[in-house]
Short mmCIF file of C-alpha atoms and ligand atoms in Angstrom, two decimals:
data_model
loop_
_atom_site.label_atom_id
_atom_site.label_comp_id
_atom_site.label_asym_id
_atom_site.label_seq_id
_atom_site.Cartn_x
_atom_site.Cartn_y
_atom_site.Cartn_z
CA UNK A 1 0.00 0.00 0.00
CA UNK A 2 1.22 3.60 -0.70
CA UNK A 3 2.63 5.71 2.29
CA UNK A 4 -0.18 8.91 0.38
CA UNK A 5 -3.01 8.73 -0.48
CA UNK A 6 -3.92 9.91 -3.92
CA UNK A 7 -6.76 10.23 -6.10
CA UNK A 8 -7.70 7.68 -9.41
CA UNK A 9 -9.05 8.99 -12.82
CA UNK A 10 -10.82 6.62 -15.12
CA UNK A 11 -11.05 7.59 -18.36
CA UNK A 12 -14.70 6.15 -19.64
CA UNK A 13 -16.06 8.53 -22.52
CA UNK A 14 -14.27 6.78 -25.61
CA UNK A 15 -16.66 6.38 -28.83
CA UNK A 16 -15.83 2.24 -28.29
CA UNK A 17 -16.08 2.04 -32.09
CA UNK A 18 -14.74 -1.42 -32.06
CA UNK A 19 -17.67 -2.56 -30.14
CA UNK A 20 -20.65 -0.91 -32.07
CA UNK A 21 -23.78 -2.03 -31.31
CA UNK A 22 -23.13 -3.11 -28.50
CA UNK A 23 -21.90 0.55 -27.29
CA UNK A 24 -24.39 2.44 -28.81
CA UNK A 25 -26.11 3.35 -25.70
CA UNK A 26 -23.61 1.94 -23.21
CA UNK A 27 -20.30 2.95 -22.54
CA UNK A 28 -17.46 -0.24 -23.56
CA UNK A 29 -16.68 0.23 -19.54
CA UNK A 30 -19.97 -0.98 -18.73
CA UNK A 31 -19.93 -4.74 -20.82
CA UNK A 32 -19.84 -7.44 -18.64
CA UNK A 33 -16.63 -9.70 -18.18
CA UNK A 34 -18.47 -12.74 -16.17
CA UNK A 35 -20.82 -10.99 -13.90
CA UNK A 36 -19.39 -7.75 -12.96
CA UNK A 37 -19.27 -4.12 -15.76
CA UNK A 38 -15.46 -4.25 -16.59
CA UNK A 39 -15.02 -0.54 -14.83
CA UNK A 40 -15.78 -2.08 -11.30
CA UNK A 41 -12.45 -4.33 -11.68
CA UNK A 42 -10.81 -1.48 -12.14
CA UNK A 43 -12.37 0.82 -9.94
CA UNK A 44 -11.50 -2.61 -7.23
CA UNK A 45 -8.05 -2.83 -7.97
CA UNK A 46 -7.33 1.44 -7.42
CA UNK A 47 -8.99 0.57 -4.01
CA UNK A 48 -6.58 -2.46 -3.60
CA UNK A 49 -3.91 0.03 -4.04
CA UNK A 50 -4.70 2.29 -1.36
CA UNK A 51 -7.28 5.04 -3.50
CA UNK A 52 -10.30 6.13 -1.79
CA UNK A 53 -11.64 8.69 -4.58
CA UNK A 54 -12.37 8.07 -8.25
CA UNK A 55 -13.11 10.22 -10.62
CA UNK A 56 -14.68 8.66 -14.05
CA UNK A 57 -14.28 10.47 -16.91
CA UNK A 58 -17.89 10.50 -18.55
CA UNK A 59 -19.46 10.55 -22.40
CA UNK A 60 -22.66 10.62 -23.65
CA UNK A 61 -23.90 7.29 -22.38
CA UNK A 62 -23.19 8.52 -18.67
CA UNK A 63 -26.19 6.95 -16.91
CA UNK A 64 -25.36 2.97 -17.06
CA UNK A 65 -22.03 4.28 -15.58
CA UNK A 66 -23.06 6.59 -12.79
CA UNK A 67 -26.04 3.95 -11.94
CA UNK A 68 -24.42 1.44 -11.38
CA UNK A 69 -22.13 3.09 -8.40
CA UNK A 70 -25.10 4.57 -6.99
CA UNK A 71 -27.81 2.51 -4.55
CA UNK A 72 -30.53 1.14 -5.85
CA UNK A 73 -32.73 0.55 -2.79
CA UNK A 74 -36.03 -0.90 -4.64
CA UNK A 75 -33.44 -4.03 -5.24
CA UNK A 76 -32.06 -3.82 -2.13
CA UNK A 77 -35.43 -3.69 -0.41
CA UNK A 78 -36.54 -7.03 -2.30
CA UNK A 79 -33.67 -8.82 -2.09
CA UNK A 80 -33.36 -8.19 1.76
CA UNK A 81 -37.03 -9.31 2.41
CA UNK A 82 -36.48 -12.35 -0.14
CA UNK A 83 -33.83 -12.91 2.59
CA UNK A 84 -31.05 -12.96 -0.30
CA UNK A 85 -27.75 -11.96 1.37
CA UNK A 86 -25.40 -12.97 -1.17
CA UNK A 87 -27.25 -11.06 -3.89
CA UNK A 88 -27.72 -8.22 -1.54
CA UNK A 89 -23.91 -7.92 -0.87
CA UNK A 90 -23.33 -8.18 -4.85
CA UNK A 91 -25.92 -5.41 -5.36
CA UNK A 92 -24.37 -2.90 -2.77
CA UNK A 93 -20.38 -3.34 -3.17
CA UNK A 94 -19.81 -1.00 -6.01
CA UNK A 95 -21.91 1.46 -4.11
CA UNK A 96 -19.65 1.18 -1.34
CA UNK A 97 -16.35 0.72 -2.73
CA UNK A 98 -14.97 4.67 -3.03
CA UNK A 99 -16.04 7.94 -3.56
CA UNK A 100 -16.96 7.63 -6.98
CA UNK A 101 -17.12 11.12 -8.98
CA UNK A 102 -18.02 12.21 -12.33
CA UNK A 103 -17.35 14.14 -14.82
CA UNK A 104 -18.09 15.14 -18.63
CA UNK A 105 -15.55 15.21 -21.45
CA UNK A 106 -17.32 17.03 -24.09
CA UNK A 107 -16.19 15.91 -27.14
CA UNK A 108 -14.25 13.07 -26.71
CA UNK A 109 -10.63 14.84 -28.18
CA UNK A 110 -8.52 11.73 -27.22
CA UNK A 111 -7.47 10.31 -24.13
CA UNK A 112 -5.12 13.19 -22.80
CA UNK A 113 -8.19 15.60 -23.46
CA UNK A 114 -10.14 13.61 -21.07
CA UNK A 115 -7.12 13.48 -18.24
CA UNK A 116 -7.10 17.46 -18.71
CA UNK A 117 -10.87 17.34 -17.53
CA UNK A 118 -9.79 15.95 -14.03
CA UNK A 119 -7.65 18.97 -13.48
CA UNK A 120 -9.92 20.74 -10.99
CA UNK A 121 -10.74 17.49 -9.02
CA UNK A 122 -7.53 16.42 -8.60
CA UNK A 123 -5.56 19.68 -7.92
CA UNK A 124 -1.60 20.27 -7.43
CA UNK A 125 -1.59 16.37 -6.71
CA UNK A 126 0.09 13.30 -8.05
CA UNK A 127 -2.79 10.98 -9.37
CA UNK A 128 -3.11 7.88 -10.94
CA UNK A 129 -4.78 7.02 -14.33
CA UNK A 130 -6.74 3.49 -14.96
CA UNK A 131 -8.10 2.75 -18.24
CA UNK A 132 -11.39 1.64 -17.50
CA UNK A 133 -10.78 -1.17 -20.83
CA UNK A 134 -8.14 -2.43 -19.34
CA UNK A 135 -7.85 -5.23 -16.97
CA UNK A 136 -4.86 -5.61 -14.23
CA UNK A 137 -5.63 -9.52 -12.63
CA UNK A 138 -6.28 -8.42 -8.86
CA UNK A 139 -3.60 -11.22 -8.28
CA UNK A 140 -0.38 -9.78 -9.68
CA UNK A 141 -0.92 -5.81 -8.14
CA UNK A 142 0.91 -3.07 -10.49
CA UNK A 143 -0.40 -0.19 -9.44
CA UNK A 144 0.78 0.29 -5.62
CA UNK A 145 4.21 -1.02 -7.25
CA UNK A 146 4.15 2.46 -9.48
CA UNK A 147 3.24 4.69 -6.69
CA UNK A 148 5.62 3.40 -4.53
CA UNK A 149 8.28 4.05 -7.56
CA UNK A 150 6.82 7.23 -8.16
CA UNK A 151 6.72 8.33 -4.49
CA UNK A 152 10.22 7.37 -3.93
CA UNK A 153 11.97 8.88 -7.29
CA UNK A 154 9.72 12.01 -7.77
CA UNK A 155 8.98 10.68 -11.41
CA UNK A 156 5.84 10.26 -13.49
CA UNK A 157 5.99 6.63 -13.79
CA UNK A 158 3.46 4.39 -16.70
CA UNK A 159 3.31 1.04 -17.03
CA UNK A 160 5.07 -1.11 -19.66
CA UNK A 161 4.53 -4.67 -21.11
CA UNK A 162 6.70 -6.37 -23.51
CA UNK A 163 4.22 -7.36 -27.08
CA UNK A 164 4.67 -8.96 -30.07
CA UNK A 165 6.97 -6.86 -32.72
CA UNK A 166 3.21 -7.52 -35.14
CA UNK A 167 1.21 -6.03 -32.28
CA UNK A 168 3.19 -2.82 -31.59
CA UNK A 169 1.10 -0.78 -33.60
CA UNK A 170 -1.66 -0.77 -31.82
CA UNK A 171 -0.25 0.86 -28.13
CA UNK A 172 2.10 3.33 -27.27
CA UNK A 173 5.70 2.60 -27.42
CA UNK A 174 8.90 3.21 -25.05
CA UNK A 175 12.50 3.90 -25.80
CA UNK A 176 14.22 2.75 -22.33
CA UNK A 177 17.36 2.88 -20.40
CA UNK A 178 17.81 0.36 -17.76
CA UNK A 179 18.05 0.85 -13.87
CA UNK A 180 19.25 -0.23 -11.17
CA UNK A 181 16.22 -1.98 -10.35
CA UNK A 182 14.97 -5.06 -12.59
CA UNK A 183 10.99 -3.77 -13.19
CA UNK A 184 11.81 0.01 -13.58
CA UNK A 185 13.11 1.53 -16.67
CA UNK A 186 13.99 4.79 -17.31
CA UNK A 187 11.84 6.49 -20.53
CA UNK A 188 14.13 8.58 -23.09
CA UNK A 189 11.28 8.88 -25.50
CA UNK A 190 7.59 7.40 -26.52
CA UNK A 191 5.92 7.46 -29.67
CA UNK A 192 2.13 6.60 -30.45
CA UNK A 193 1.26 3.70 -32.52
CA UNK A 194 4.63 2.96 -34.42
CA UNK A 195 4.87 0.78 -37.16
CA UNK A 196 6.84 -2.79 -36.27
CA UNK A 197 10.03 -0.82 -38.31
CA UNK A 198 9.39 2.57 -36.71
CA UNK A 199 9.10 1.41 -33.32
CA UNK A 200 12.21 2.19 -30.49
CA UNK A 201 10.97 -1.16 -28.52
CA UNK A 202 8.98 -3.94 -27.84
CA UNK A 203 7.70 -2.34 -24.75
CA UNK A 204 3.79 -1.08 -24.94
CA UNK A 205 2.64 1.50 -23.08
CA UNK A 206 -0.86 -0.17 -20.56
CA UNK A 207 -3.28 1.47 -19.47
CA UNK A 208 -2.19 2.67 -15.77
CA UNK A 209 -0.41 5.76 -14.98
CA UNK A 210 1.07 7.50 -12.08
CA UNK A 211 1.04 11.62 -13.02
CA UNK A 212 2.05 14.73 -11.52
CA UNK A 213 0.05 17.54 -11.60
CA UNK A 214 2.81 19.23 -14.67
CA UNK A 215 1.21 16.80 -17.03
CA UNK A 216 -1.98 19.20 -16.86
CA UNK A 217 -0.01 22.20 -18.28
CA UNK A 218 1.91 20.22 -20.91
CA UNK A 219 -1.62 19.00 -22.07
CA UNK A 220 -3.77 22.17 -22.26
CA UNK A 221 -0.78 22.75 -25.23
CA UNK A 222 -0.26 19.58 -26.61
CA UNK A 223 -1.48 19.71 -30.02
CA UNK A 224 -3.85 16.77 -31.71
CA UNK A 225 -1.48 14.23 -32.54
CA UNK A 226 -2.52 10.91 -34.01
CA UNK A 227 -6.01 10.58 -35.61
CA UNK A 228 -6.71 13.74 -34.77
CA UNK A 229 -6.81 13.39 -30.73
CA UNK A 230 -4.95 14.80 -28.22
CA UNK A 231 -2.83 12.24 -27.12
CA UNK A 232 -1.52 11.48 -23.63
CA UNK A 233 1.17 9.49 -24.95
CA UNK A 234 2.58 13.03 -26.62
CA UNK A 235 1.92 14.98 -23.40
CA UNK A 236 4.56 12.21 -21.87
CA UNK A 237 6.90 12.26 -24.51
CA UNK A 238 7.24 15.99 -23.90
CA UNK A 239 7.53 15.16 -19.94
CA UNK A 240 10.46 11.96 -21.11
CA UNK A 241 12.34 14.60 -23.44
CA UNK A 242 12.66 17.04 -20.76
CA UNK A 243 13.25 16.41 -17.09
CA UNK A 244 13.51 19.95 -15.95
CA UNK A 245 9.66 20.32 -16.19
CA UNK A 246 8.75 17.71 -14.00
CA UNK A 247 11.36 14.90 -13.04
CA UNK A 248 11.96 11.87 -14.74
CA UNK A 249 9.45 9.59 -16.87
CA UNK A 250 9.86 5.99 -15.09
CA UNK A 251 8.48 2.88 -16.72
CA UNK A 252 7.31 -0.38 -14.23
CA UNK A 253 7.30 -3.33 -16.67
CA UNK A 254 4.49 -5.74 -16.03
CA UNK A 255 4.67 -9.41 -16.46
CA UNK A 256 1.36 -10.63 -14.50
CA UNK A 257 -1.37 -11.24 -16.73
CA UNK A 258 -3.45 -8.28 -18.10
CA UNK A 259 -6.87 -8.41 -19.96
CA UNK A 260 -8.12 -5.99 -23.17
CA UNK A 261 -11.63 -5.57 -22.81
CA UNK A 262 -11.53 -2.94 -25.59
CA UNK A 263 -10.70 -5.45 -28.17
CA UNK A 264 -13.43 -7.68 -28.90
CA UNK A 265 -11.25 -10.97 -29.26
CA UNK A 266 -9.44 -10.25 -26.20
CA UNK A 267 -12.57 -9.41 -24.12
CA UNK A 268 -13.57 -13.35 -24.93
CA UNK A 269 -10.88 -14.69 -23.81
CA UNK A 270 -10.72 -12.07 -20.92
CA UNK A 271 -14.32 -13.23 -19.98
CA UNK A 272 -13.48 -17.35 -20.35
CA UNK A 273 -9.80 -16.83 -18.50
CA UNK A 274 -11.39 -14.66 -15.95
CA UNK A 275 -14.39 -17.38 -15.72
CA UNK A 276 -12.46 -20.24 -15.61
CA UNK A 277 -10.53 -19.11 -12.53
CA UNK A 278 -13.74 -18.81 -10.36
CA UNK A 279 -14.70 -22.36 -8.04
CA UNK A 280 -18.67 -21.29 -8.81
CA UNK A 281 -17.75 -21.48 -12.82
CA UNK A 282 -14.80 -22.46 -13.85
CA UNK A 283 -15.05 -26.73 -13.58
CA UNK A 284 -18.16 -26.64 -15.95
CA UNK A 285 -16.62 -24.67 -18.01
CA UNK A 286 -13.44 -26.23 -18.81
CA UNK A 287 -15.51 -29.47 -19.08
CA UNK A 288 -17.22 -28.00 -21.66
CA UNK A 289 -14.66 -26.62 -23.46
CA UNK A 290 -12.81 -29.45 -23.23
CA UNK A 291 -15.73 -31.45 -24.84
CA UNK A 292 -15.76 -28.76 -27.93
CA UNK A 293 -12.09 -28.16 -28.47
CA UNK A 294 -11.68 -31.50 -30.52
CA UNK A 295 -14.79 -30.37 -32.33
CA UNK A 296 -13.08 -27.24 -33.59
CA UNK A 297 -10.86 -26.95 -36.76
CA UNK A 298 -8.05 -24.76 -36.66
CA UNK A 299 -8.63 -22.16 -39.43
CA UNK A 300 -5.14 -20.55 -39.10
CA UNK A 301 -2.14 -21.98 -41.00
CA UNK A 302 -0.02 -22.26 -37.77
CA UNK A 303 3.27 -19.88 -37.95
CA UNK A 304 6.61 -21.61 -38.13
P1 UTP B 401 -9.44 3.84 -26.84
O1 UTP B 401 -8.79 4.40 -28.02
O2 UTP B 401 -9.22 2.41 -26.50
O3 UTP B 401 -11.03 4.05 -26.83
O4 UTP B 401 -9.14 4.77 -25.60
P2 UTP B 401 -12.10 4.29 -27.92
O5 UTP B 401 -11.73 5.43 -28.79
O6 UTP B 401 -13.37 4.40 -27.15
O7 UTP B 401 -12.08 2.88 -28.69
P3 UTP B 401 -12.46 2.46 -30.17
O8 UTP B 401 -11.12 2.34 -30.86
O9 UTP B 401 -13.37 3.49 -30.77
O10 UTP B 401 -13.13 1.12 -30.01
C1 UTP B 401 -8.49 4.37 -24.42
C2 UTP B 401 -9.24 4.86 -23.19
O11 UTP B 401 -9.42 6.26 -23.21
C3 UTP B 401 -10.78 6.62 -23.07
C4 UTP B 401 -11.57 5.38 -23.49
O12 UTP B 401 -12.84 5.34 -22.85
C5 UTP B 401 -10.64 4.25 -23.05
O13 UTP B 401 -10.79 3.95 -21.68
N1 UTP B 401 -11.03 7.80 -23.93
C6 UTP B 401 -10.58 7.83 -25.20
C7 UTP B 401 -11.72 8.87 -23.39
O14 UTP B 401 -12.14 8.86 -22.22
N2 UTP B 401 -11.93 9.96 -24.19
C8 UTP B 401 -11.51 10.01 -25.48
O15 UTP B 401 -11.73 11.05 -26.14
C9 UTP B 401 -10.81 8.91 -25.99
#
């Protein structure tokens, strides 16, 4: 656990084109993985890290979001005289898990847009960022690792995960220095969404951040960068290229096991891994899948 407290930002108003229908009148954040909206793992593990207060970064589909923090005592009421504690329990924890705030992007300018709208909540503060599409398993804990790195260097530290050279292109991407200490990197540069040839690593930026407050000014004049947004990933680069304006950029590279829900491949497998590890599903359903898996024909010529 961190020796300060600090606040949490979760970044929810993204279009979550890669999902339409689905998130035409629900926020990506919201879709199930098993039986719980992907944004309460996340919201979870900030709390497992020490974080009392959340602030969620809203869009236009801000009620399924802001509901389902909030009580909803005709449930409650029915399920208490039904006598149904476990579903009562299930009902109230996100309610009480933090102090869950909210606010509106606008028009959703890209991801460091929507960090600049938690300026006023969080203040002259280091804070941490959580995607709200992207999993951390609650069993291999990153975050209080990166405020404890952040804490004791002074540095804005993100977290890093090593990808395929073919996948690159889709994250962020880190030119590092080693340490002296085995998970922590030092960041000489970052660019957004290199090409395999282009890019300085194999290191992808994830989604978790540790920021101090200096990111807010480098952002209000960061200009759009790729497709058009305003991208946090350039606001850092700025920060990595320059250590008089706010310390150094520090990278904490993860190896525990991380889940896309963003993507919708990687949210299946998210919600079967994720299922399979519970004792209420998981038996029946590696039974069944090991029933279908000789059923299936791999499509894919297999790479040498
Ligand atoms: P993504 O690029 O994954 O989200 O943003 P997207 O644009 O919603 O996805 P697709 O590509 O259209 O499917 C990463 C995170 O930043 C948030 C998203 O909600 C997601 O958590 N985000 C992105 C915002 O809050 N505002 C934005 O303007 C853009």
């Amino acid at each position: 656990m961190s020796e300060t407290a600090i606040k949490a930002v979760i970044p929810a108003a993204g279009l979550g084109t890669r999902f339409l229908p689905a998130t035409k009148a629900m926020p990506k954040e919201m879709l199930p993985v098993v039986d719980k909206p992907a944004i309460q793992y996340v919201v979870e593990e900030a709390v497992a890290a020490g974080i009392d207060d959340v602030l969620v970064i809203i869009g236009r589909n801000k009620n399924a979001l802001a509901n389902h923090f909030d009580r909803v005592t005709e449930l409650e009421h029915t399920l208490e005289q039904k006598g149904d504690r476990s579903k009562l329990e299930r009902v109230m924890h996100p309610s009480s898990l933090a102090d869950i705030h909210f606010v509106r992007q606008g028009d959703p300018k890209g991801l460091g847009h929507a960090v600049l709208r938690s300026r006023k909540h969080v203040g002259n503060e280091t804070f941490a960022v959580l995607l709200g599409d992207d999993l951390i398993d609650a069993r291999d804990p990153l975050l209080s690792r990166m405020i404890e790195v952040s804490q004791s260097q002074s540095a804005t530290v993100i977290a890093l995960m090593e990808v395929e050279p073919s996948q690159i292109h889709l994250y962020g991407c880190a030119a590092v220095e080693k340490t002296g200490e085995g998970d922590v990197v030092r960041v000489t540069g970052l660019v957004e969404k290199p090409s395999a040839a282009e890019a300085p690593s194999n290191l992808a930026i994830i989604g978790r951040y540790v920021l101090k407050p200096e990111i807010f000014d480098v952002l209000e004049t960061t200009a759009p960068g790729k497709g058009g947004e305003i991208q946090l990933t350039d606001a850092l680069q700025a920060l990595a290229a320059d250590d008089e304006i706010a310390g150094p950029v520090l990278g904490v590279v993860f190896t525990g096991r991380r889940y896309d829900t963003g993507d919708r491949l990687d949210y299946l497998k998210s919600s079967i891994q994720l299922a399979l590890d519970r004792e209420d599903l998981g038996p029946e359903l590696a039974s069944w899948i090991v029933e279908l898996a000789p059923t299936l024909e791999p499509t894919l010529e297999p790479t040498a």
